[in-house]
């Protein structure tokens, strides 16, 4: 048994209040500050957390700790839960810089897609890339997330499309190092050029989903429900099959237009619905009354010059809202948590407390990992970041990440030099 004792923590923000409220209607007080705090971790899990003054031999005895634990001091330091990044498309090869110029000249995402751009543009390069090359490219991106304080990172497939290449991508995701990595199968991201949509959908339903389940390549599946991509009818069959196979469900819904994906995803108990730009009050109410987390991706909306999702309305109605980068080479080529946080605060009128909770606890909910991640509490993984400054320095300056150290399961994974 490996025991570590983190002591004399100047400010320990546990987010326990937010966790009690399951990430809904979070206020600043719910970030639950312990001054001069302490934390005990056994084999990477938090066994005790409280005020340093209260840490005594009785507690060590109760926890059956016989030897004096290793002590690590955080005097003058500010600690909080590490970030959970719940929506990325980080495995790809190729380049889509020209699309940015096209959009600036007035073309829409859909128009570019119709001309063979957007998702399909990157598919060819990703198919041609070796596993080794994809791994090298992706590992650099993962490292960049880690340096920003991310200790748990979701990565979707979806730029291979055919079974062989989707499996190649999921295998790459398996080999990435650093944070806890959560793979998501996103075969239904676009139709591959060599198949008709009917053929591709049949392949996914009759072959690929089962292969992925049986080979344990992902525990969650996603789909792009959108005009010219995948419709409600297929989404229903996909969710049904995915549920039967025991997958968790996520879905890209109402990103560019309203197609009813949100309500369908809720019907199937989705862990998360993502984007939710074009939702109406009916969907806002339905999300608020569900256990599904709304993952909002404001940098994608920024880059697409789209409206921002109704975060204020969602939160005020009681929905659980998470934030993520949607990092991908087309609609959100920004791997920057600060940028997301600044947009959330400035454009979506989220408070700092709501934004921080959205990027930790609520993202953990979106990934179905709320029992392990997202707040500092007993029985959770001992994941935290050490800040360079106060909490209020977060989500303030774009491109600046005031994160000094990143710890995962009581191990230091990153330290700023
Ligand atoms: O989340 N909307 C679908 N998927 C991505 C875009 C992917 C791409 O443009 O390559 C998104 O924005
Ligand atoms: Fe996405």
PDB file of N, CA, C and O in Angstrom, residues 286-321:
ATOM      1  N   UNK A 286     -36.078  19.755 -21.217  1.00  0.00           N
ATOM      2  CA  UNK A 286     -35.897  18.296 -21.223  1.00  0.00           C
ATOM      3  C   UNK A 286     -34.503  17.930 -20.691  1.00  0.00           C
ATOM      4  O   UNK A 286     -34.359  16.981 -19.906  1.00  0.00           O
ATOM      5  N   UNK A 287     -33.489  18.684 -21.101  1.00  0.00           N
ATOM      6  CA  UNK A 287     -32.127  18.403 -20.610  1.00  0.00           C
ATOM      7  C   UNK A 287     -32.076  18.633 -19.096  1.00  0.00           C
ATOM      8  O   UNK A 287     -31.534  17.821 -18.338  1.00  0.00           O
ATOM      9  N   UNK A 288     -32.663  19.758 -18.667  1.00  0.00           N
ATOM     10  CA  UNK A 288     -32.631  20.092 -17.239  1.00  0.00           C
ATOM     11  C   UNK A 288     -33.294  19.000 -16.399  1.00  0.00           C
ATOM     12  O   UNK A 288     -32.863  18.725 -15.274  1.00  0.00           O
ATOM     13  N   UNK A 289     -34.310  18.370 -16.956  1.00  0.00           N
ATOM     14  CA  UNK A 289     -35.030  17.326 -16.207  1.00  0.00           C
ATOM     15  C   UNK A 289     -34.453  15.933 -16.419  1.00  0.00           C
ATOM     16  O   UNK A 289     -35.096  14.940 -16.076  1.00  0.00           O
ATOM     17  N   UNK A 290     -33.282  15.867 -17.022  1.00  0.00           N
ATOM     18  CA  UNK A 290     -32.692  14.551 -17.298  1.00  0.00           C
ATOM     19  C   UNK A 290     -31.378  14.389 -16.526  1.00  0.00           C
ATOM     20  O   UNK A 290     -30.911  15.317 -15.869  1.00  0.00           O
ATOM     21  N   UNK A 291     -30.788  13.220 -16.643  1.00  0.00           N
ATOM     22  CA  UNK A 291     -29.464  12.965 -16.049  1.00  0.00           C
ATOM     23  C   UNK A 291     -28.356  13.212 -17.076  1.00  0.00           C
ATOM     24  O   UNK A 291     -27.182  12.944 -16.820  1.00  0.00           O
ATOM     25  N   UNK A 292     -28.723  13.681 -18.244  1.00  0.00           N
ATOM     26  CA  UNK A 292     -27.754  13.912 -19.329  1.00  0.00           C
ATOM     27  C   UNK A 292     -27.046  15.258 -19.146  1.00  0.00           C
ATOM     28  O   UNK A 292     -27.681  16.244 -18.773  1.00  0.00           O
ATOM     29  N   UNK A 293     -25.753  15.265 -19.411  1.00  0.00           N
ATOM     30  CA  UNK A 293     -24.975  16.507 -19.307  1.00  0.00           C
ATOM     31  C   UNK A 293     -24.880  17.172 -20.684  1.00  0.00           C
ATOM     32  O   UNK A 293     -24.627  16.496 -21.680  1.00  0.00           O
ATOM     33  N   UNK A 294     -25.073  18.488 -20.701  1.00  0.00           N
ATOM     34  CA  UNK A 294     -24.918  19.237 -21.966  1.00  0.00           C
ATOM     35  C   UNK A 294     -23.477  19.720 -22.065  1.00  0.00           C
ATOM     36  O   UNK A 294     -23.024  20.513 -21.239  1.00  0.00           O
ATOM     37  N   UNK A 295     -22.749  19.209 -23.063  1.00  0.00           N
ATOM     38  CA  UNK A 295     -21.346  19.603 -23.237  1.00  0.00           C
ATOM     39  C   UNK A 295     -21.304  20.722 -24.280  1.00  0.00           C
ATOM     40  O   UNK A 295     -21.628  20.503 -25.453  1.00  0.00           O
ATOM     41  N   UNK A 296     -20.921  21.898 -23.846  1.00  0.00           N
ATOM     42  CA  UNK A 296     -20.921  23.072 -24.728  1.00  0.00           C
ATOM     43  C   UNK A 296     -19.499  23.347 -25.219  1.00  0.00           C
ATOM     44  O   UNK A 296     -18.525  23.173 -24.477  1.00  0.00           O
ATOM     45  N   UNK A 297     -19.407  23.772 -26.480  1.00  0.00           N
ATOM     46  CA  UNK A 297     -18.110  23.833 -27.163  1.00  0.00           C
ATOM     47  C   UNK A 297     -17.940  25.189 -27.848  1.00  0.00           C
ATOM     48  O   UNK A 297     -17.980  25.296 -29.079  1.00  0.00           O
ATOM     49  N   UNK A 298     -17.770  26.233 -27.052  1.00  0.00           N
ATOM     50  CA  UNK A 298     -17.866  27.585 -27.625  1.00  0.00           C
ATOM     51  C   UNK A 298     -16.768  27.957 -28.621  1.00  0.00           C
ATOM     52  O   UNK A 298     -16.994  28.837 -29.447  1.00  0.00           O
ATOM     53  N   UNK A 299     -15.609  27.278 -28.589  1.00  0.00           N
ATOM     54  CA  UNK A 299     -14.600  27.665 -29.592  1.00  0.00           C
ATOM     55  C   UNK A 299     -15.039  27.216 -30.987  1.00  0.00           C
ATOM     56  O   UNK A 299     -14.734  27.894 -31.972  1.00  0.00           O
ATOM     57  N   UNK A 300     -15.771  26.104 -31.081  1.00  0.00           N
ATOM     58  CA  UNK A 300     -16.305  25.680 -32.388  1.00  0.00           C
ATOM     59  C   UNK A 300     -17.298  26.735 -32.894  1.00  0.00           C
ATOM     60  O   UNK A 300     -17.290  27.090 -34.074  1.00  0.00           O
ATOM     61  N   UNK A 301     -18.128  27.243 -31.997  1.00  0.00           N
ATOM     62  CA  UNK A 301     -19.099  28.274 -32.407  1.00  0.00           C
ATOM     63  C   UNK A 301     -18.379  29.555 -32.816  1.00  0.00           C
ATOM     64  O   UNK A 301     -18.763  30.208 -33.785  1.00  0.00           O
ATOM     65  N   UNK A 302     -17.312  29.859 -32.101  1.00  0.00           N
ATOM     66  CA  UNK A 302     -16.514  31.043 -32.429  1.00  0.00           C
ATOM     67  C   UNK A 302     -15.937  30.913 -33.837  1.00  0.00           C
ATOM     68  O   UNK A 302     -16.093  31.797 -34.676  1.00  0.00           O
ATOM     69  N   UNK A 303     -15.301  29.769 -34.105  1.00  0.00           N
ATOM     70  CA  UNK A 303     -14.659  29.574 -35.413  1.00  0.00           C
ATOM     71  C   UNK A 303     -15.672  29.496 -36.551  1.00  0.00           C
ATOM     72  O   UNK A 303     -15.373  29.875 -37.677  1.00  0.00           O
ATOM     73  N   UNK A 304     -16.858  28.951 -36.256  1.00  0.00           N
ATOM     74  CA  UNK A 304     -17.878  28.832 -37.314  1.00  0.00           C
ATOM     75  C   UNK A 304     -18.760  30.078 -37.392  1.00  0.00           C
ATOM     76  O   UNK A 304     -19.707  30.118 -38.165  1.00  0.00           O
ATOM     77  N   UNK A 305     -18.437  31.073 -36.580  1.00  0.00           N
ATOM     78  CA  UNK A 305     -19.262  32.294 -36.517  1.00  0.00           C
ATOM     79  C   UNK A 305     -20.737  31.933 -36.314  1.00  0.00           C
ATOM     80  O   UNK A 305     -21.635  32.480 -36.967  1.00  0.00           O
ATOM     81  N   UNK A 306     -20.946  30.975 -35.445  1.00  0.00           N
ATOM     82  CA  UNK A 306     -22.302  30.506 -35.127  1.00  0.00           C
ATOM     83  C   UNK A 306     -22.738  31.161 -33.817  1.00  0.00           C
ATOM     84  O   UNK A 306     -21.908  31.692 -33.083  1.00  0.00           O
ATOM     85  N   UNK A 307     -24.029  31.089 -33.516  1.00  0.00           N
ATOM     86  CA  UNK A 307     -24.448  31.579 -32.197  1.00  0.00           C
ATOM     87  C   UNK A 307     -23.868  30.684 -31.100  1.00  0.00           C
ATOM     88  O   UNK A 307     -23.462  29.543 -31.375  1.00  0.00           O
ATOM     89  N   UNK A 308     -23.828  31.174 -29.884  1.00  0.00           N
ATOM     90  CA  UNK A 308     -23.399  30.340 -28.754  1.00  0.00           C
ATOM     91  C   UNK A 308     -24.621  29.625 -28.182  1.00  0.00           C
ATOM     92  O   UNK A 308     -25.731  30.151 -28.253  1.00  0.00           O
ATOM     93  N   UNK A 309     -24.425  28.456 -27.605  1.00  0.00           N
ATOM     94  CA  UNK A 309     -25.577  27.746 -27.021  1.00  0.00           C
ATOM     95  C   UNK A 309     -26.108  28.492 -25.787  1.00  0.00           C
ATOM     96  O   UNK A 309     -25.382  29.256 -25.163  1.00  0.00           O
ATOM     97  N   UNK A 310     -27.378  28.247 -25.466  1.00  0.00           N
ATOM     98  CA  UNK A 310     -28.015  29.005 -24.372  1.00  0.00           C
ATOM     99  C   UNK A 310     -27.589  28.505 -22.987  1.00  0.00           C
ATOM    100  O   UNK A 310     -28.404  27.965 -22.230  1.00  0.00           O
ATOM    101  N   UNK A 311     -26.328  28.723 -22.657  1.00  0.00           N
ATOM    102  CA  UNK A 311     -25.786  28.197 -21.396  1.00  0.00           C
ATOM    103  C   UNK A 311     -26.539  28.753 -20.189  1.00  0.00           C
ATOM    104  O   UNK A 311     -26.878  28.005 -19.256  1.00  0.00           O
ATOM    105  N   UNK A 312     -26.807  30.045 -20.222  1.00  0.00           N
ATOM    106  CA  UNK A 312     -27.459  30.696 -19.060  1.00  0.00           C
ATOM    107  C   UNK A 312     -28.822  30.053 -18.802  1.00  0.00           C
ATOM    108  O   UNK A 312     -29.161  29.705 -17.674  1.00  0.00           O
ATOM    109  N   UNK A 313     -29.579  29.925 -19.886  1.00  0.00           N
ATOM    110  CA  UNK A 313     -30.913  29.338 -19.777  1.00  0.00           C
ATOM    111  C   UNK A 313     -30.823  27.899 -19.241  1.00  0.00           C
ATOM    112  O   UNK A 313     -31.569  27.495 -18.338  1.00  0.00           O
ATOM    113  N   UNK A 314     -29.872  27.125 -19.789  1.00  0.00           N
ATOM    114  CA  UNK A 314     -29.702  25.734 -19.345  1.00  0.00           C
ATOM    115  C   UNK A 314     -29.393  25.683 -17.852  1.00  0.00           C
ATOM    116  O   UNK A 314     -30.026  24.935 -17.085  1.00  0.00           O
ATOM    117  N   UNK A 315     -28.419  26.479 -17.435  1.00  0.00           N
ATOM    118  CA  UNK A 315     -28.003  26.433 -16.027  1.00  0.00           C
ATOM    119  C   UNK A 315     -29.131  26.920 -15.115  1.00  0.00           C
ATOM    120  O   UNK A 315     -29.430  26.308 -14.085  1.00  0.00           O
ATOM    121  N   UNK A 316     -29.776  28.002 -15.525  1.00  0.00           N
ATOM    122  CA  UNK A 316     -30.853  28.550 -14.684  1.00  0.00           C
ATOM    123  C   UNK A 316     -32.032  27.580 -14.559  1.00  0.00           C
ATOM    124  O   UNK A 316     -32.732  27.574 -13.555  1.00  0.00           O
ATOM    125  N   UNK A 317     -32.222  26.749 -15.587  1.00  0.00           N
ATOM    126  CA  UNK A 317     -33.324  25.761 -15.507  1.00  0.00           C
ATOM    127  C   UNK A 317     -32.895  24.516 -14.731  1.00  0.00           C
ATOM    128  O   UNK A 317     -33.698  23.617 -14.506  1.00  0.00           O
ATOM    129  N   UNK A 318     -31.609  24.437 -14.406  1.00  0.00           N
ATOM    130  CA  UNK A 318     -31.155  23.304 -13.581  1.00  0.00           C
ATOM    131  C   UNK A 318     -30.392  22.228 -14.337  1.00  0.00           C
ATOM    132  O   UNK A 318     -30.149  21.138 -13.799  1.00  0.00           O
ATOM    133  N   UNK A 319     -30.018  22.526 -15.590  1.00  0.00           N
ATOM    134  CA  UNK A 319     -29.259  21.517 -16.348  1.00  0.00           C
ATOM    135  C   UNK A 319     -27.816  21.455 -15.856  1.00  0.00           C
ATOM    136  O   UNK A 319     -27.289  22.421 -15.309  1.00  0.00           O
ATOM    137  N   UNK A 320     -27.196  20.308 -16.089  1.00  0.00           N
ATOM    138  CA  UNK A 320     -25.765  20.167 -15.794  1.00  0.00           C
ATOM    139  C   UNK A 320     -25.011  20.481 -17.088  1.00  0.00           C
ATOM    140  O   UNK A 320     -25.192  19.801 -18.094  1.00  0.00           O
ATOM    141  N   UNK A 321     -24.175  21.508 -17.017  1.00  0.00           N
ATOM    142  CA  UNK A 321     -23.471  21.989 -18.211  1.00  0.00           C
ATOM    143  C   UNK A 321     -21.973  21.753 -18.062  1.00  0.00           C
ATOM    144  O   UNK A 321     -21.380  22.093 -17.038  1.00  0.00           O
TER     145      UNK A 321
END
